[in-house]
Amino acid sequence: MKNILVKGPQKLQGSVKVSGAKNAALPIIAASLLTEKVVKLNNVPNLSDTQAMLDILESLGAKIKRYENTLEIKCDYISESKVGYELAERLRASVLYCGSLLGRFNKSSVSLPGGCAIGSRPIDQHINGFKALGAVVKISEGNINLDGELVGTDYHFSVKTVTGSANVIFAAVLASGRTTLTNVALEPEITDLCNFLIAIGAKIEGVGTGRLIIDGVKSLRGGEYSIMQDRIEAGTFLVGALITDGKVSISDFDFESNEPLLNKLRECGSVLAKEGNSITVSRGDYMVPVDIVTGEHPGFPTDLQAQFMVLNIILAGHSTIEEKIFENRFMHAAELSRMGAKIKVVGNIAHIDGGEHLLGTTVSSSDLRASIALILAGLAAKGETRVTNLHHLYRGYEKPVEKFAKLGVILEQEDI
Ligand code: EPU
């Protein structure tokens, strides 16, 4: 893994093609296991996380062909319903195989994902959903073992969860009878997943709402589906334009699912130009930092919190960022302080005194979104910023160095 050396200041200028969404691709890859027919997926981002998900699928017996961003997956002969620790611990989304294996084979054994840097990330909502559908759940030796013929039921998520919603939907689409799920996550990636499942024959009503009615079918067919655009990557480049006082355009932009981001871009005074389905973002005459409270969709996405923190540091004025999804997602604050930012973190609220001129130094990324935020900070800073511990970056950003180059920015890769 190489470090990235950023020589600041540099501006993001131009247009960039945003990849398919990681957080839609991961559940859709797991869902491909629900059918024995061929599934063709387009716009799949080439990331270490999508590769880890495919490695698990292959270990179970799936046949996978890949042409650039297109995948052909055939799960006609699956020899295993067990995912061991070495494969499962590579990414937390491996927990999605609990639901897809259970849905298809009425049993699964998946090594439990541990905690991670940003929080403890419990899975009680997934487990309660599986139990409600009739699965017997046994947790032993670090594995979650599920067994049972599934029967449709009513299940209410007492906590809104993205991956939990996906997992219980997987279990319900092939269960016998009707399942009504309430308080389902409203994230656009869940809508994308449901649309994929419908494309291969699932019967789901209420897509895009918190109440899904799923009528179980005997089997699913094959089909072709294109993964939605990554709204977090899109948001990262748009905020990057403001951080660096540049101008960035993105085509095929989904204005509706990006409304929480667009609201904050308007609030801080930026200029948003819409042309057809393209957007261009640049600074307005009077820019102010914005207070942010993260929340479930349509709240402000936690995955854009670190990038906005950098913007709030650059713009003059006081602001707060309250993190309400994960208990430990401010580790970038300490690194940004080393570059000269004035941030005080009290509990889950970061207080930022903005208007700072950042100075480059060596900083270490703690998680995926922190890694890109530090690169953006390096672009705004004077001097050289060396960003280390970058394996996180490639989990969620496809060809970042090439895309930044397309926007006129040079990120030098250094051997460690
Ligand atoms: N929660 C529970 N019980 C559960 C499940 C979740 O209490 O059974 C709590 C969590 O502790 C957390 C909250 O509910 O406080 C939300 O967690 P959720 O399950 O929605 O998160 P996730 O599905 O594990 C996905 C994304 C994250 C993104 C969050 C929030 C994927 C693969 N991951 O995580 O993406 O931050 O939703 O939108 O879809 C990222 O891409 O950088 C990333 C971390």
Short mmCIF file of C-alpha atoms and ligand atoms in Angstrom, two decimals:
data_model
loop_
_atom_site.label_atom_id
_atom_site.label_comp_id
_atom_site.label_asym_id
_atom_site.label_seq_id
_atom_site.Cartn_x
_atom_site.Cartn_y
_atom_site.Cartn_z
CA MET A 1 0.00 0.00 0.00
CA LYS A 2 1.36 3.39 -1.01
CA ASN A 3 1.08 6.71 0.81
CA ILE A 4 -0.31 9.70 -1.03
CA LEU A 5 1.64 12.93 -1.12
CA VAL A 6 -0.50 15.99 -1.75
CA LYS A 7 1.23 19.23 -2.69
CA GLY A 8 -1.16 22.02 -1.80
CA PRO A 9 -2.89 24.14 -2.62
CA GLN A 10 -4.56 22.64 -5.70
CA LYS A 11 -8.10 23.14 -7.05
CA LEU A 12 -10.54 20.52 -8.29
CA GLN A 13 -11.66 21.72 -11.73
CA GLY A 14 -13.66 19.92 -14.40
CA SER A 15 -16.06 17.02 -14.71
CA VAL A 16 -15.73 13.53 -13.34
CA LYS A 17 -17.55 10.25 -13.86
CA VAL A 18 -18.79 8.91 -10.57
CA SER A 19 -18.70 5.12 -10.05
CA GLY A 20 -21.49 2.77 -9.03
CA ALA A 21 -22.41 2.84 -5.35
CA LYS A 22 -20.39 0.59 -3.05
CA ASN A 23 -23.24 0.39 -0.55
CA ALA A 24 -25.68 -0.73 -3.24
CA ALA A 25 -23.24 -3.12 -4.94
CA LEU A 26 -22.36 -5.04 -1.74
CA PRO A 27 -25.93 -6.14 -0.88
CA ILE A 28 -26.79 -6.73 -4.54
CA ILE A 29 -23.78 -9.07 -4.92
CA ALA A 30 -24.95 -10.97 -1.81
CA ALA A 31 -28.50 -11.05 -3.23
CA SER A 32 -27.25 -12.72 -6.44
CA LEU A 33 -27.01 -15.85 -4.33
CA LEU A 34 -30.80 -15.96 -4.00
CA THR A 35 -31.18 -17.27 -7.56
CA GLU A 36 -29.60 -20.17 -9.45
CA LYS A 37 -29.93 -18.27 -12.72
CA VAL A 38 -27.38 -15.89 -14.27
CA VAL A 39 -27.35 -12.37 -12.92
CA LYS A 40 -25.60 -9.64 -14.91
CA LEU A 41 -24.65 -6.54 -12.96
CA ASN A 42 -23.46 -3.34 -14.62
CA ASN A 43 -21.73 -0.33 -13.06
CA VAL A 44 -20.17 -2.41 -10.27
CA PRO A 45 -17.31 -0.42 -8.73
CA ASN A 46 -13.93 -2.13 -8.68
CA LEU A 47 -13.06 -1.82 -4.98
CA SER A 48 -11.36 -3.95 -2.38
CA ASP A 49 -14.75 -4.26 -0.62
CA THR A 50 -16.60 -5.48 -3.73
CA GLN A 51 -13.71 -7.89 -4.40
CA ALA A 52 -13.92 -9.22 -0.81
CA MET A 53 -17.66 -9.77 -1.28
CA LEU A 54 -17.04 -11.63 -4.56
CA ASP A 55 -14.29 -13.75 -2.96
CA ILE A 56 -16.86 -14.96 -0.43
CA LEU A 57 -19.36 -15.75 -3.17
CA GLU A 58 -16.70 -17.67 -5.10
CA SER A 59 -15.71 -19.63 -1.98
CA LEU A 60 -19.34 -20.78 -1.73
CA GLY A 61 -19.19 -22.16 -5.26
CA ALA A 62 -20.44 -19.27 -7.43
CA LYS A 63 -19.09 -18.81 -10.95
CA ILE A 64 -18.15 -15.20 -11.61
CA LYS A 65 -17.03 -13.49 -14.79
CA ARG A 66 -15.84 -9.91 -14.72
CA TYR A 67 -15.42 -7.45 -17.61
CA GLU A 68 -14.35 -4.09 -16.22
CA ASN A 69 -17.43 -2.87 -14.32
CA THR A 70 -19.76 -5.67 -15.41
CA LEU A 71 -20.18 -8.92 -13.51
CA GLU A 72 -21.87 -12.15 -14.52
CA ILE A 73 -22.70 -14.24 -11.49
CA LYS A 74 -24.11 -17.76 -11.57
CA CYS A 75 -24.98 -19.46 -8.31
CA ASP A 76 -26.49 -22.68 -9.71
CA TYR A 77 -24.28 -25.00 -7.73
CA ILE A 78 -23.52 -23.69 -4.28
CA SER A 79 -21.56 -26.23 -2.30
CA GLU A 80 -21.25 -24.37 0.99
CA SER A 81 -23.52 -22.43 3.32
CA LYS A 82 -20.67 -21.43 5.62
CA VAL A 83 -18.53 -18.29 5.55
CA GLY A 84 -15.43 -18.59 7.73
CA TYR A 85 -13.55 -15.96 9.70
CA GLU A 86 -10.75 -15.21 7.20
CA LEU A 87 -13.21 -14.16 4.51
CA ALA A 88 -15.87 -12.62 6.77
CA GLU A 89 -13.52 -10.38 8.73
CA ARG A 90 -12.38 -8.55 5.58
CA LEU A 91 -15.56 -6.47 5.55
CA ARG A 92 -18.58 -5.99 7.77
CA ALA A 93 -20.96 -6.39 4.82
CA SER A 94 -20.09 -10.13 4.90
CA VAL A 95 -22.95 -10.34 7.42
CA LEU A 96 -25.27 -9.99 4.38
CA TYR A 97 -24.55 -13.62 3.51
CA CYS A 98 -26.51 -14.64 6.63
CA GLY A 99 -29.72 -13.49 5.00
CA SER A 100 -29.03 -14.58 1.43
CA LEU A 101 -27.82 -18.09 2.39
CA LEU A 102 -30.71 -18.49 4.82
CA GLY A 103 -33.21 -17.30 2.20
CA ARG A 104 -31.93 -19.70 -0.46
CA PHE A 105 -31.00 -22.80 1.61
CA ASN A 106 -32.84 -22.38 4.94
CA LYS A 107 -29.53 -22.47 6.75
CA SER A 108 -26.35 -20.48 7.05
CA SER A 109 -23.27 -20.19 9.21
CA VAL A 110 -21.34 -16.95 8.93
CA SER A 111 -18.49 -15.79 11.09
CA LEU A 112 -19.62 -12.72 13.05
CA PRO A 113 -18.14 -9.44 11.90
CA GLY A 114 -16.30 -7.84 14.80
CA GLY A 115 -16.48 -4.19 15.80
CA CYS A 116 -14.74 -1.63 13.65
CA ALA A 117 -12.95 1.68 13.99
CA ILE A 118 -16.12 3.79 13.77
CA GLY A 119 -18.23 1.91 16.30
CA SER A 120 -19.34 -1.39 17.80
CA ARG A 121 -22.00 -1.97 15.10
CA PRO A 122 -24.38 -4.51 16.68
CA ILE A 123 -26.58 -6.83 14.55
CA ASP A 124 -29.46 -7.46 16.96
CA GLN A 125 -32.00 -6.08 14.44
CA HIS A 126 -30.90 -8.58 11.79
CA ILE A 127 -31.11 -11.47 14.26
CA ASN A 128 -34.54 -10.48 15.56
CA GLY A 129 -35.81 -10.26 11.98
CA PHE A 130 -34.50 -13.76 11.14
CA LYS A 131 -36.10 -15.11 14.33
CA ALA A 132 -39.43 -13.46 13.47
CA LEU A 133 -39.36 -15.30 10.12
CA GLY A 134 -38.91 -18.61 11.94
CA ALA A 135 -35.14 -19.14 11.93
CA VAL A 136 -33.49 -20.75 14.91
CA VAL A 137 -30.45 -18.65 15.78
CA LYS A 138 -27.42 -20.07 17.55
CA ILE A 139 -24.27 -18.09 18.14
CA SER A 140 -21.27 -20.26 18.90
CA GLU A 141 -17.53 -20.04 18.43
CA GLY A 142 -17.88 -16.63 16.82
CA ASN A 143 -20.32 -17.83 14.18
CA ILE A 144 -23.94 -16.93 13.70
CA ASN A 145 -25.79 -20.13 12.74
CA LEU A 146 -29.28 -19.90 11.28
CA ASP A 147 -31.61 -22.74 10.51
CA GLY A 148 -35.29 -23.12 9.63
CA GLU A 149 -38.07 -23.05 7.04
CA LEU A 150 -39.06 -19.42 6.79
CA VAL A 151 -42.66 -18.23 7.01
CA GLY A 152 -43.86 -14.71 6.25
CA THR A 153 -44.48 -12.48 9.25
CA ASP A 154 -44.80 -8.88 10.46
CA TYR A 155 -41.54 -7.43 11.72
CA HIS A 156 -40.79 -3.94 12.99
CA PHE A 157 -37.17 -2.75 13.12
CA SER A 158 -36.80 -1.00 16.46
CA VAL A 159 -33.61 0.66 15.13
CA LYS A 160 -33.35 1.78 11.51
CA THR A 161 -30.53 -0.16 9.89
CA VAL A 162 -29.33 -0.28 6.29
CA THR A 163 -27.62 -3.67 6.29
CA GLY A 164 -30.21 -5.09 8.70
CA SER A 165 -33.02 -4.10 6.32
CA ALA A 166 -31.21 -5.76 3.40
CA ASN A 167 -30.59 -8.96 5.37
CA VAL A 168 -34.20 -9.40 6.49
CA ILE A 169 -35.48 -8.56 2.97
CA PHE A 170 -33.24 -11.38 1.63
CA ALA A 171 -34.73 -13.83 4.08
CA ALA A 172 -38.30 -12.76 3.24
CA VAL A 173 -38.29 -12.85 -0.58
CA LEU A 174 -38.25 -16.67 -0.72
CA ALA A 175 -40.18 -17.31 2.54
CA SER A 176 -43.64 -18.78 2.24
CA GLY A 177 -46.42 -16.18 2.51
CA ARG A 178 -46.44 -12.46 3.14
CA THR A 179 -43.95 -10.48 5.21
CA THR A 180 -44.61 -6.89 6.25
CA LEU A 181 -41.52 -5.00 7.35
CA THR A 182 -41.86 -1.62 9.05
CA ASN A 183 -39.32 1.07 9.94
CA VAL A 184 -37.19 -0.17 7.03
CA ALA A 185 -34.16 2.00 6.19
CA LEU A 186 -34.99 4.67 3.59
CA GLU A 187 -31.48 4.89 2.14
CA PRO A 188 -31.53 5.00 -1.70
CA GLU A 189 -29.25 1.94 -1.69
CA ILE A 190 -32.10 -0.10 -0.14
CA THR A 191 -34.40 1.13 -2.92
CA ASP A 192 -31.76 0.05 -5.46
CA LEU A 193 -31.53 -3.38 -3.83
CA CYS A 194 -35.33 -3.80 -3.90
CA ASN A 195 -35.43 -2.75 -7.57
CA PHE A 196 -32.79 -5.38 -8.35
CA LEU A 197 -34.76 -8.06 -6.49
CA ILE A 198 -37.93 -7.07 -8.34
CA ALA A 199 -35.99 -7.29 -11.63
CA ILE A 200 -35.20 -10.93 -10.85
CA GLY A 201 -38.75 -11.80 -9.84
CA ALA A 202 -39.23 -10.82 -6.19
CA LYS A 203 -42.61 -9.41 -5.18
CA ILE A 204 -42.03 -6.29 -3.10
CA GLU A 205 -44.43 -3.40 -2.62
CA GLY A 206 -43.77 -0.07 -0.93
CA VAL A 207 -40.25 0.33 -2.32
CA GLY A 208 -38.75 3.64 -1.19
CA THR A 209 -40.95 3.77 1.92
CA GLY A 210 -40.42 2.46 5.43
CA ARG A 211 -43.13 -0.20 4.99
CA LEU A 212 -42.38 -3.07 2.65
CA ILE A 213 -44.85 -5.81 1.81
CA ILE A 214 -43.04 -8.86 0.48
CA ASP A 215 -44.91 -11.81 -0.98
CA GLY A 216 -42.58 -14.78 -0.95
CA VAL A 217 -42.00 -16.54 -4.28
CA LYS A 218 -40.80 -20.12 -4.87
CA SER A 219 -37.73 -19.08 -6.85
CA LEU A 220 -36.14 -16.08 -8.49
CA ARG A 221 -35.04 -15.80 -12.10
CA GLY A 222 -31.95 -14.29 -13.73
CA GLY A 223 -31.69 -10.76 -15.03
CA GLU A 224 -29.60 -7.70 -15.72
CA TYR A 225 -29.31 -4.65 -13.48
CA SER A 226 -27.25 -1.46 -13.30
CA ILE A 227 -26.08 -0.29 -9.89
CA MET A 228 -27.00 3.30 -8.95
CA GLN A 229 -24.41 6.08 -8.87
CA ASP A 230 -22.43 6.43 -5.63
CA ARG A 231 -23.99 9.45 -3.91
CA ILE A 232 -21.17 9.59 -1.34
CA GLU A 233 -18.47 9.70 -4.01
CA ALA A 234 -20.48 12.38 -5.86
CA GLY A 235 -20.84 14.38 -2.65
CA THR A 236 -17.12 14.01 -1.94
CA PHE A 237 -16.15 15.62 -5.26
CA LEU A 238 -18.75 18.40 -4.93
CA VAL A 239 -17.63 19.31 -1.41
CA GLY A 240 -14.05 19.00 -2.68
CA ALA A 241 -14.81 21.75 -5.22
CA LEU A 242 -15.85 24.06 -2.37
CA ILE A 243 -12.93 23.10 -0.12
CA THR A 244 -10.40 23.87 -2.87
CA ASP A 245 -12.30 26.87 -4.36
CA GLY A 246 -12.63 25.00 -7.65
CA LYS A 247 -15.57 23.96 -9.82
CA VAL A 248 -16.79 20.38 -10.37
CA SER A 249 -19.47 18.96 -12.66
CA ILE A 250 -21.10 15.54 -12.38
CA SER A 251 -23.46 14.05 -14.95
CA ASP A 252 -26.23 11.47 -14.37
CA PHE A 253 -26.64 13.05 -10.95
CA ASP A 254 -29.63 11.86 -8.95
CA PHE A 255 -31.01 15.11 -7.53
CA GLU A 256 -33.71 13.41 -5.48
CA SER A 257 -31.59 11.01 -3.46
CA ASN A 258 -28.94 13.72 -2.98
CA GLU A 259 -31.36 16.25 -1.46
CA PRO A 260 -29.78 16.08 2.05
CA LEU A 261 -26.40 16.97 0.49
CA LEU A 262 -27.85 19.65 -1.79
CA ASN A 263 -29.59 21.34 1.17
CA LYS A 264 -26.25 21.76 2.95
CA LEU A 265 -24.49 22.94 -0.22
CA ARG A 266 -27.17 25.64 -0.61
CA GLU A 267 -26.99 26.55 3.08
CA CYS A 268 -23.25 27.20 2.95
CA GLY A 269 -23.74 29.62 0.06
CA SER A 270 -22.38 27.67 -2.88
CA VAL A 271 -23.56 28.07 -6.47
CA LEU A 272 -25.39 25.01 -7.80
CA ALA A 273 -26.00 24.91 -11.53
CA LYS A 274 -28.37 22.27 -12.85
CA GLU A 275 -28.35 21.41 -16.52
CA GLY A 276 -30.50 18.42 -17.45
CA ASN A 277 -29.27 15.69 -15.14
CA SER A 278 -25.88 17.32 -14.57
CA ILE A 279 -24.79 19.44 -11.66
CA THR A 280 -21.94 21.93 -11.34
CA VAL A 281 -20.87 23.25 -7.95
CA SER A 282 -18.60 26.18 -7.08
CA ARG A 283 -18.26 28.75 -4.32
CA GLY A 284 -20.67 31.67 -4.05
CA ASP A 285 -19.64 35.21 -3.04
CA TYR A 286 -20.44 34.68 0.61
CA MET A 287 -19.64 31.24 2.02
CA VAL A 288 -20.40 30.18 5.62
CA PRO A 289 -19.75 26.97 7.53
CA VAL A 290 -22.85 24.87 8.24
CA ASP A 291 -24.06 23.03 11.34
CA ILE A 292 -24.59 19.36 10.63
CA VAL A 293 -26.46 16.61 12.44
CA THR A 294 -26.02 13.22 10.81
CA GLY A 295 -29.03 10.95 10.59
CA GLU A 296 -30.70 8.14 8.69
CA HIS A 297 -31.85 9.06 5.19
CA PRO A 298 -33.31 11.59 4.44
CA GLY A 299 -31.10 12.98 7.20
CA PHE A 300 -27.55 14.09 6.45
CA PRO A 301 -25.34 11.07 5.61
CA THR A 302 -22.69 10.16 8.16
CA ASP A 303 -20.51 9.10 5.21
CA LEU A 304 -20.15 12.78 4.18
CA GLN A 305 -19.51 14.13 7.67
CA ALA A 306 -15.68 14.04 7.53
CA GLN A 307 -15.60 15.84 4.15
CA PHE A 308 -17.89 18.61 5.47
CA MET A 309 -15.69 18.95 8.53
CA VAL A 310 -12.84 19.98 6.22
CA LEU A 311 -15.09 22.56 4.53
CA ASN A 312 -16.14 23.96 7.91
CA ILE A 313 -12.49 24.31 8.92
CA ILE A 314 -11.70 26.36 5.81
CA LEU A 315 -14.74 28.69 5.95
CA ALA A 316 -14.67 31.50 8.55
CA GLY A 317 -17.08 31.12 11.47
CA HIS A 318 -18.13 28.68 14.18
CA SER A 319 -19.96 25.44 13.40
CA THR A 320 -20.89 22.15 15.01
CA ILE A 321 -21.11 18.63 13.65
CA GLU A 322 -23.16 16.15 15.63
CA GLU A 323 -22.62 12.48 14.77
CA LYS A 324 -25.73 10.47 15.57
CA ILE A 325 -25.12 7.21 13.70
CA PHE A 326 -21.74 5.90 14.85
CA GLU A 327 -20.24 6.47 18.30
CA ASN A 328 -16.62 6.88 17.21
CA ARG A 329 -16.52 8.67 13.88
CA PHE A 330 -14.41 11.72 14.69
CA MET A 331 -10.93 10.24 14.48
CA HIS A 332 -10.12 12.49 11.52
CA ALA A 333 -10.61 15.50 13.84
CA ALA A 334 -7.33 14.81 15.67
CA GLU A 335 -5.46 14.45 12.37
CA LEU A 336 -7.00 17.66 11.00
CA SER A 337 -5.97 19.45 14.21
CA ARG A 338 -2.39 18.44 13.45
CA MET A 339 -2.76 20.41 10.20
CA GLY A 340 -3.85 23.49 12.18
CA ALA A 341 -7.62 23.04 12.43
CA LYS A 342 -9.35 24.30 15.56
CA ILE A 343 -11.71 21.50 16.57
CA LYS A 344 -12.92 20.50 20.00
CA VAL A 345 -14.77 17.20 20.22
CA VAL A 346 -17.15 16.88 23.18
CA GLY A 347 -18.99 13.57 23.19
CA ASN A 348 -20.60 13.17 19.78
CA ILE A 349 -20.35 16.87 18.87
CA ALA A 350 -17.39 18.50 17.15
CA HIS A 351 -17.09 22.28 17.64
CA ILE A 352 -15.16 23.90 14.83
CA ASP A 353 -13.70 27.40 14.67
CA GLY A 354 -13.28 27.88 10.97
CA GLY A 355 -11.27 30.22 8.79
CA GLU A 356 -8.02 28.34 9.29
CA HIS A 357 -5.19 28.11 6.79
CA LEU A 358 -4.13 24.49 7.02
CA LEU A 359 -0.50 23.47 6.86
CA GLY A 360 0.63 20.18 5.35
CA THR A 361 2.07 17.44 7.53
CA THR A 362 1.91 13.63 7.80
CA VAL A 363 -1.56 12.37 8.73
CA SER A 364 -2.96 8.88 9.15
CA SER A 365 -6.40 7.81 7.95
CA SER A 366 -8.54 5.87 10.39
CA ASP A 367 -11.39 4.82 8.09
CA LEU A 368 -12.68 5.14 4.55
CA ARG A 369 -14.29 8.57 4.73
CA ALA A 370 -11.51 9.96 6.95
CA SER A 371 -8.97 8.98 4.28
CA ILE A 372 -10.63 11.04 1.54
CA ALA A 373 -11.25 13.95 3.93
CA LEU A 374 -7.52 14.11 4.71
CA ILE A 375 -6.68 14.15 1.00
CA LEU A 376 -9.14 17.04 0.49
CA ALA A 377 -7.60 18.85 3.46
CA GLY A 378 -4.17 18.34 1.89
CA LEU A 379 -5.39 19.94 -1.35
CA ALA A 380 -6.48 23.05 0.57
CA ALA A 381 -3.37 23.16 2.78
CA LYS A 382 -0.12 24.98 2.15
CA GLY A 383 2.84 22.67 1.68
CA GLU A 384 3.07 18.89 1.59
CA THR A 385 0.55 16.56 3.22
CA ARG A 386 1.45 12.89 3.38
CA VAL A 387 -1.62 10.68 3.94
CA THR A 388 -0.79 7.24 5.33
CA ASN A 389 -2.73 4.08 6.20
CA LEU A 390 -4.59 4.33 2.92
CA HIS A 391 -5.91 0.79 2.54
CA HIS A 392 -9.24 2.23 3.73
CA LEU A 393 -9.43 4.54 0.71
CA TYR A 394 -9.54 1.72 -1.83
CA ARG A 395 -12.41 0.01 0.01
CA GLY A 396 -14.76 2.70 -1.23
CA TYR A 397 -13.21 4.90 -3.92
CA GLU A 398 -12.55 3.47 -7.37
CA LYS A 399 -9.43 4.80 -9.11
CA PRO A 400 -9.17 7.86 -6.86
CA VAL A 401 -5.76 9.02 -8.14
CA GLU A 402 -6.95 8.84 -11.77
CA LYS A 403 -10.20 10.66 -10.98
CA PHE A 404 -8.42 13.44 -9.12
CA ALA A 405 -6.05 13.72 -12.11
CA LYS A 406 -9.10 14.13 -14.36
CA LEU A 407 -10.02 17.09 -12.15
CA GLY A 408 -6.58 18.62 -12.63
CA VAL A 409 -5.11 17.52 -9.32
CA ILE A 410 -1.92 15.54 -8.86
CA LEU A 411 -1.73 13.04 -6.03
CA GLU A 412 1.71 11.48 -5.88
CA GLN A 413 1.86 7.85 -4.82
CA GLU A 414 4.85 6.99 -2.67
CA ASP A 415 6.19 3.55 -1.86
CA ILE A 416 6.35 3.00 1.87
N1 EPU B 1 -27.66 -0.77 14.66
C1 EPU B 1 -28.15 -1.44 15.74
N2 EPU B 1 -28.54 -2.75 15.59
C2 EPU B 1 -28.46 -3.38 14.40
C3 EPU B 1 -27.93 -2.69 13.30
C4 EPU B 1 -27.53 -1.38 13.44
O1 EPU B 1 -28.25 -0.88 16.84
O2 EPU B 1 -28.83 -4.55 14.35
C5 EPU B 1 -27.24 0.64 14.81
C6 EPU B 1 -25.74 0.84 14.51
O3 EPU B 1 -24.97 0.62 15.68
C7 EPU B 1 -25.70 2.27 14.04
C8 EPU B 1 -27.03 2.45 13.33
O4 EPU B 1 -27.87 1.40 13.79
O5 EPU B 1 -25.66 3.12 15.15
C9 EPU B 1 -26.97 2.42 11.82
O6 EPU B 1 -26.30 1.25 11.39
P1 EPU B 1 -26.62 0.57 9.98
O7 EPU B 1 -26.88 -0.87 10.24
O8 EPU B 1 -27.63 1.36 9.25
O9 EPU B 1 -25.21 0.71 9.25
P2 EPU B 1 -24.58 -0.37 8.32
O10 EPU B 1 -25.64 -0.99 7.51
O11 EPU B 1 -23.66 -1.23 9.07
C10 EPU B 1 -24.29 1.18 6.23
C11 EPU B 1 -23.16 1.53 5.32
C12 EPU B 1 -22.23 2.50 6.05
C13 EPU B 1 -23.05 3.74 6.42
C14 EPU B 1 -24.24 3.33 7.28
C15 EPU B 1 -25.14 4.49 7.63
C16 EPU B 1 -22.96 -0.46 3.98
C17 EPU B 1 -22.17 -1.64 3.60
N3 EPU B 1 -22.46 0.33 4.95
O12 EPU B 1 -23.70 0.56 7.36
O13 EPU B 1 -21.22 2.86 5.12
O14 EPU B 1 -22.24 4.64 7.13
O15 EPU B 1 -25.02 2.34 6.60
O16 EPU B 1 -25.65 5.07 6.48
O17 EPU B 1 -24.01 -0.20 3.41
C18 EPU B 1 -19.17 3.76 4.46
O18 EPU B 1 -19.49 3.52 3.28
O19 EPU B 1 -18.16 4.47 4.75
C19 EPU B 1 -19.97 3.20 5.55
C20 EPU B 1 -19.51 3.06 6.78
#
